[in-house]
Amino acid sequence: GRAGGSRITLGMKESDVRMAVLLMEIVPSEYAFVLHSRNPVAEKPAAGEMMGEVVVGLGETLVDNYPGAPLRFAAKAATETNAASRVKVLALPSKLEAIHAAQDNEAPRPLICRSDSSGEDLEGFSGAGLYDSFTTAGAVARSMVEYSTEPLLWEEDFRSDMCDKLAKVATAVEAAMGGPQDIEGAIVDDILYLLQTRPQQL
C-alpha cells in the first residue's frame, strides 16, 4: 500500500517504524472538514489564502476518497476593510454516501482507532491517510446523502457562513502553530471541533 511504498521510496526500513494507536471517541459529526491554511493548488501559496473541503457526516468519506466531490472552497482572510472572508465555491458537494456515528444510548460510546507512526509524516508525502483507521464494532452507520433537502447544497447563506467560519479557523490555527497547517475537524450543532492539525506539505 501507500504506507509501504512511501517508506521504500525513502529507504526507510520496516524495523525503523515506531507505531502508537490513538483511541478516540468519535465526534458525531453533522459535517466534517479538512482545511489547508495555504491553498495547495495556488501557484504560490500565500498567507491568508486557504482552501477547504466539507462533507456530510464523518470525515472518512473525505479522507478515504469515497466517490463524488466534497464542497470545495477557497478563501482569503478577512481584512480591516472586509470583515467577512472572501469565499469562492470551487465545487458543490456530490459525495453519494455519508457515514454517521451510531446513536445507541445503551451501547458504549463509539471509538475510532487511529495510527500515529514515525512513518506517517515523510518528506515529500502528505502523510495523512498512509495508515488506515478503524472504528469499534457497530460504531458507525452508512446512508445515502439526501441532497434534495441538504442545506450545504441549496442554502447559500448557510454555506457561506460555514465557509467563512472555517476560513477564519484556518488562519487562526496557522498563526497559533507558527506555520501552514492541514487541519481536520467536525461540526455538531454549529460548534466546530478541531480533531487534529499537522504541518502542511507545500
Short mmCIF file of C-alpha atoms in Angstrom, two decimals:
data_model
loop_
_atom_site.label_atom_id
_atom_site.label_comp_id
_atom_site.label_asym_id
_atom_site.label_seq_id
_atom_site.Cartn_x
_atom_site.Cartn_y
_atom_site.Cartn_z
CA GLY A 1 0.00 0.00 0.00
CA ARG A 2 0.92 3.69 0.12
CA ALA A 3 2.44 3.34 3.59
CA GLY A 4 4.91 0.68 2.47
CA GLY A 5 5.60 2.35 -0.87
CA SER A 6 6.44 5.70 0.73
CA ARG A 7 8.91 4.05 3.13
CA ILE A 8 10.58 2.05 0.34
CA THR A 9 10.96 5.19 -1.78
CA LEU A 10 12.76 6.94 1.08
CA GLY A 11 14.82 3.89 2.09
CA MET A 12 13.12 3.56 5.50
CA LYS A 13 13.23 0.04 6.96
CA GLU A 14 10.13 -1.57 8.44
CA SER A 15 12.11 -2.12 11.66
CA ASP A 16 12.68 1.65 11.93
CA VAL A 17 8.97 2.44 12.17
CA ARG A 18 7.62 3.21 15.63
CA MET A 19 3.85 2.98 15.99
CA ALA A 20 1.26 4.04 18.52
CA VAL A 21 -2.52 3.68 18.34
CA LEU A 22 -4.76 6.51 19.48
CA LEU A 23 -8.18 5.54 20.85
CA MET A 24 -10.56 8.46 20.48
CA GLU A 25 -14.27 8.91 20.99
CA ILE A 26 -15.99 9.60 17.69
CA VAL A 27 -17.39 13.12 17.43
CA PRO A 28 -20.91 12.61 15.98
CA SER A 29 -20.24 14.93 13.06
CA GLU A 30 -23.05 16.52 11.12
CA TYR A 31 -20.33 17.82 8.80
CA ALA A 32 -16.61 17.08 8.62
CA PHE A 33 -13.91 19.26 7.10
CA VAL A 34 -10.30 19.36 6.00
CA LEU A 35 -8.65 22.79 5.79
CA HIS A 36 -5.37 23.73 4.16
CA SER A 37 -4.28 27.05 5.66
CA ARG A 38 -2.39 27.74 2.42
CA ASN A 39 -4.19 26.96 -0.84
CA PRO A 40 -2.28 23.90 -2.14
CA VAL A 41 -3.37 24.40 -5.76
CA ALA A 42 -2.25 28.03 -5.92
CA GLU A 43 0.91 28.65 -7.95
CA LYS A 44 2.45 30.47 -4.98
CA PRO A 45 0.50 29.60 -1.80
CA ALA A 46 0.31 32.81 0.21
CA ALA A 47 -0.51 33.51 3.84
CA GLY A 48 -4.20 34.29 4.27
CA GLU A 49 -5.24 32.30 1.18
CA MET A 50 -6.68 28.92 2.18
CA MET A 51 -8.70 26.05 0.74
CA GLY A 52 -11.24 23.84 2.49
CA GLU A 53 -13.37 20.77 1.85
CA VAL A 54 -16.57 19.76 3.64
CA VAL A 55 -18.69 16.58 3.58
CA VAL A 56 -21.90 15.46 5.24
CA GLY A 57 -21.28 13.15 8.22
CA LEU A 58 -17.91 11.79 9.36
CA GLY A 59 -14.68 12.67 7.57
CA GLU A 60 -13.91 9.14 6.31
CA THR A 61 -15.78 9.82 3.05
CA LEU A 62 -13.45 12.77 2.52
CA VAL A 63 -10.03 11.47 3.58
CA ASP A 64 -10.64 7.95 2.23
CA ASN A 65 -11.53 9.29 -1.23
CA TYR A 66 -15.10 7.97 -1.50
CA PRO A 67 -16.79 8.63 -4.90
CA GLY A 68 -18.06 12.14 -5.52
CA ALA A 69 -16.83 15.60 -4.61
CA PRO A 70 -16.88 17.45 -1.29
CA LEU A 71 -17.93 21.05 -1.01
CA ARG A 72 -14.65 22.69 -2.00
CA PHE A 73 -13.93 26.37 -1.46
CA ALA A 74 -11.09 28.87 -1.38
CA ALA A 75 -10.98 31.98 0.75
CA LYS A 76 -8.83 34.97 1.56
CA ALA A 77 -8.53 36.11 5.15
CA ALA A 78 -10.66 38.95 6.40
CA THR A 79 -9.14 42.43 6.38
CA GLU A 80 -9.95 45.59 8.32
CA THR A 81 -12.00 46.84 5.37
CA ASN A 82 -13.65 43.48 4.66
CA ALA A 83 -14.98 41.83 7.81
CA ALA A 84 -16.03 38.60 6.06
CA SER A 85 -13.56 36.24 4.45
CA ARG A 86 -13.77 36.41 0.68
CA VAL A 87 -15.11 32.94 -0.14
CA LYS A 88 -15.21 31.33 -3.58
CA VAL A 89 -17.01 27.99 -4.04
CA LEU A 90 -14.92 25.73 -6.28
CA ALA A 91 -17.17 22.62 -6.26
CA LEU A 92 -20.58 21.79 -4.86
CA PRO A 93 -20.92 18.59 -2.82
CA SER A 94 -21.75 15.33 -4.59
CA LYS A 95 -20.47 12.59 -2.26
CA LEU A 96 -23.06 9.82 -2.61
CA GLU A 97 -22.61 8.29 0.82
CA ALA A 98 -22.43 9.67 4.35
CA ILE A 99 -21.08 7.91 7.44
CA HIS A 100 -22.56 8.83 10.83
CA ALA A 101 -21.75 7.79 14.37
CA ALA A 102 -24.28 5.22 15.56
CA GLN A 103 -26.76 6.66 18.04
CA ASP A 104 -27.40 3.97 20.67
CA ASN A 105 -27.71 5.18 24.25
CA GLU A 106 -27.39 1.61 25.56
CA ALA A 107 -24.07 0.89 23.78
CA PRO A 108 -20.60 2.06 24.83
CA ARG A 109 -19.52 5.32 23.21
CA PRO A 110 -18.10 4.56 19.76
CA LEU A 111 -14.32 4.77 19.34
CA ILE A 112 -12.01 5.25 16.41
CA CYS A 113 -8.56 3.65 16.44
CA ARG A 114 -6.03 5.81 14.61
CA SER A 115 -2.38 5.15 13.96
CA ASP A 116 0.34 7.61 14.88
CA SER A 117 3.61 6.50 13.35
CA SER A 118 7.13 7.72 12.72
CA GLY A 119 6.42 6.67 9.11
CA GLU A 120 3.42 8.99 8.83
CA ASP A 121 4.97 12.38 8.05
CA LEU A 122 7.64 11.58 5.49
CA GLU A 123 9.35 14.23 3.37
CA GLY A 124 7.61 14.52 0.02
CA PHE A 125 4.49 12.61 1.16
CA SER A 126 1.30 14.13 2.52
CA GLY A 127 1.28 11.67 5.44
CA ALA A 128 -2.41 11.83 6.29
CA GLY A 129 -4.11 8.62 5.28
CA LEU A 130 -0.99 6.49 4.85
CA TYR A 131 -2.22 4.25 7.65
CA ASP A 132 -5.83 3.07 7.99
CA SER A 133 -8.17 3.93 10.85
CA PHE A 134 -10.77 1.53 12.25
CA THR A 135 -13.90 2.01 14.34
CA THR A 136 -15.22 -0.26 17.08
CA ALA A 137 -17.93 -2.70 16.03
CA GLY A 138 -21.28 -1.05 15.39
CA ALA A 139 -19.78 2.42 15.83
CA VAL A 140 -20.90 3.86 12.51
CA ALA A 141 -23.80 3.65 10.08
CA ARG A 142 -23.80 4.42 6.36
CA SER A 143 -26.55 6.09 4.34
CA MET A 144 -27.06 7.87 1.04
CA VAL A 145 -26.85 11.67 1.26
CA GLU A 146 -30.28 13.25 0.75
CA TYR A 147 -29.23 16.23 -1.35
CA SER A 148 -32.82 17.26 -2.13
CA THR A 149 -33.02 18.75 1.37
CA GLU A 150 -29.32 19.28 2.17
CA PRO A 151 -28.63 22.95 3.12
CA LEU A 152 -24.95 22.58 2.20
CA LEU A 153 -26.11 22.36 -1.42
CA TRP A 154 -29.21 24.56 -1.53
CA GLU A 155 -28.86 27.27 1.13
CA GLU A 156 -26.28 29.85 0.04
CA ASP A 157 -26.35 31.80 3.33
CA PHE A 158 -25.80 28.59 5.34
CA ARG A 159 -22.93 27.53 3.08
CA SER A 160 -21.30 30.97 3.03
CA ASP A 161 -21.48 31.33 6.81
CA MET A 162 -19.89 27.90 7.31
CA CYS A 163 -17.09 28.59 4.81
CA ASP A 164 -16.40 31.97 6.39
CA LYS A 165 -16.05 30.42 9.87
CA LEU A 166 -13.78 27.68 8.56
CA ALA A 167 -11.57 30.17 6.72
CA LYS A 168 -11.09 32.12 9.95
CA VAL A 169 -10.27 28.89 11.83
CA ALA A 170 -7.58 28.03 9.27
CA THR A 171 -5.99 31.47 9.66
CA ALA A 172 -6.11 31.25 13.47
CA VAL A 173 -4.62 27.72 13.61
CA GLU A 174 -1.78 28.67 11.27
CA ALA A 175 -0.98 31.68 13.46
CA ALA A 176 -1.10 29.56 16.64
CA MET A 177 1.11 26.80 15.20
CA GLY A 178 3.61 29.13 13.55
CA GLY A 179 3.26 27.83 10.00
CA PRO A 180 0.94 26.39 7.32
CA GLN A 181 -1.32 23.60 8.57
CA ASP A 182 -3.51 20.74 7.35
CA ILE A 183 -6.47 20.70 9.73
CA GLU A 184 -9.22 18.12 10.27
CA GLY A 185 -12.38 18.79 12.19
CA ALA A 186 -16.08 18.32 12.68
CA ILE A 187 -19.21 20.43 13.09
CA VAL A 188 -22.00 19.48 15.51
CA ASP A 189 -24.89 21.84 16.30
CA ASP A 190 -22.92 24.73 14.75
CA ILE A 191 -19.97 24.04 17.10
CA LEU A 192 -16.58 23.45 15.44
CA TYR A 193 -14.35 20.69 16.82
CA LEU A 194 -10.67 20.61 15.83
CA LEU A 195 -9.63 16.95 15.71
CA GLN A 196 -6.05 17.26 14.52
CA THR A 197 -3.60 19.53 12.75
CA ARG A 198 -0.24 18.81 11.19
CA PRO A 199 2.31 20.86 9.21
CA GLN A 200 1.16 21.34 5.62
CA GLN A 201 3.50 19.98 2.93
CA LEU A 202 3.85 22.75 0.30
#
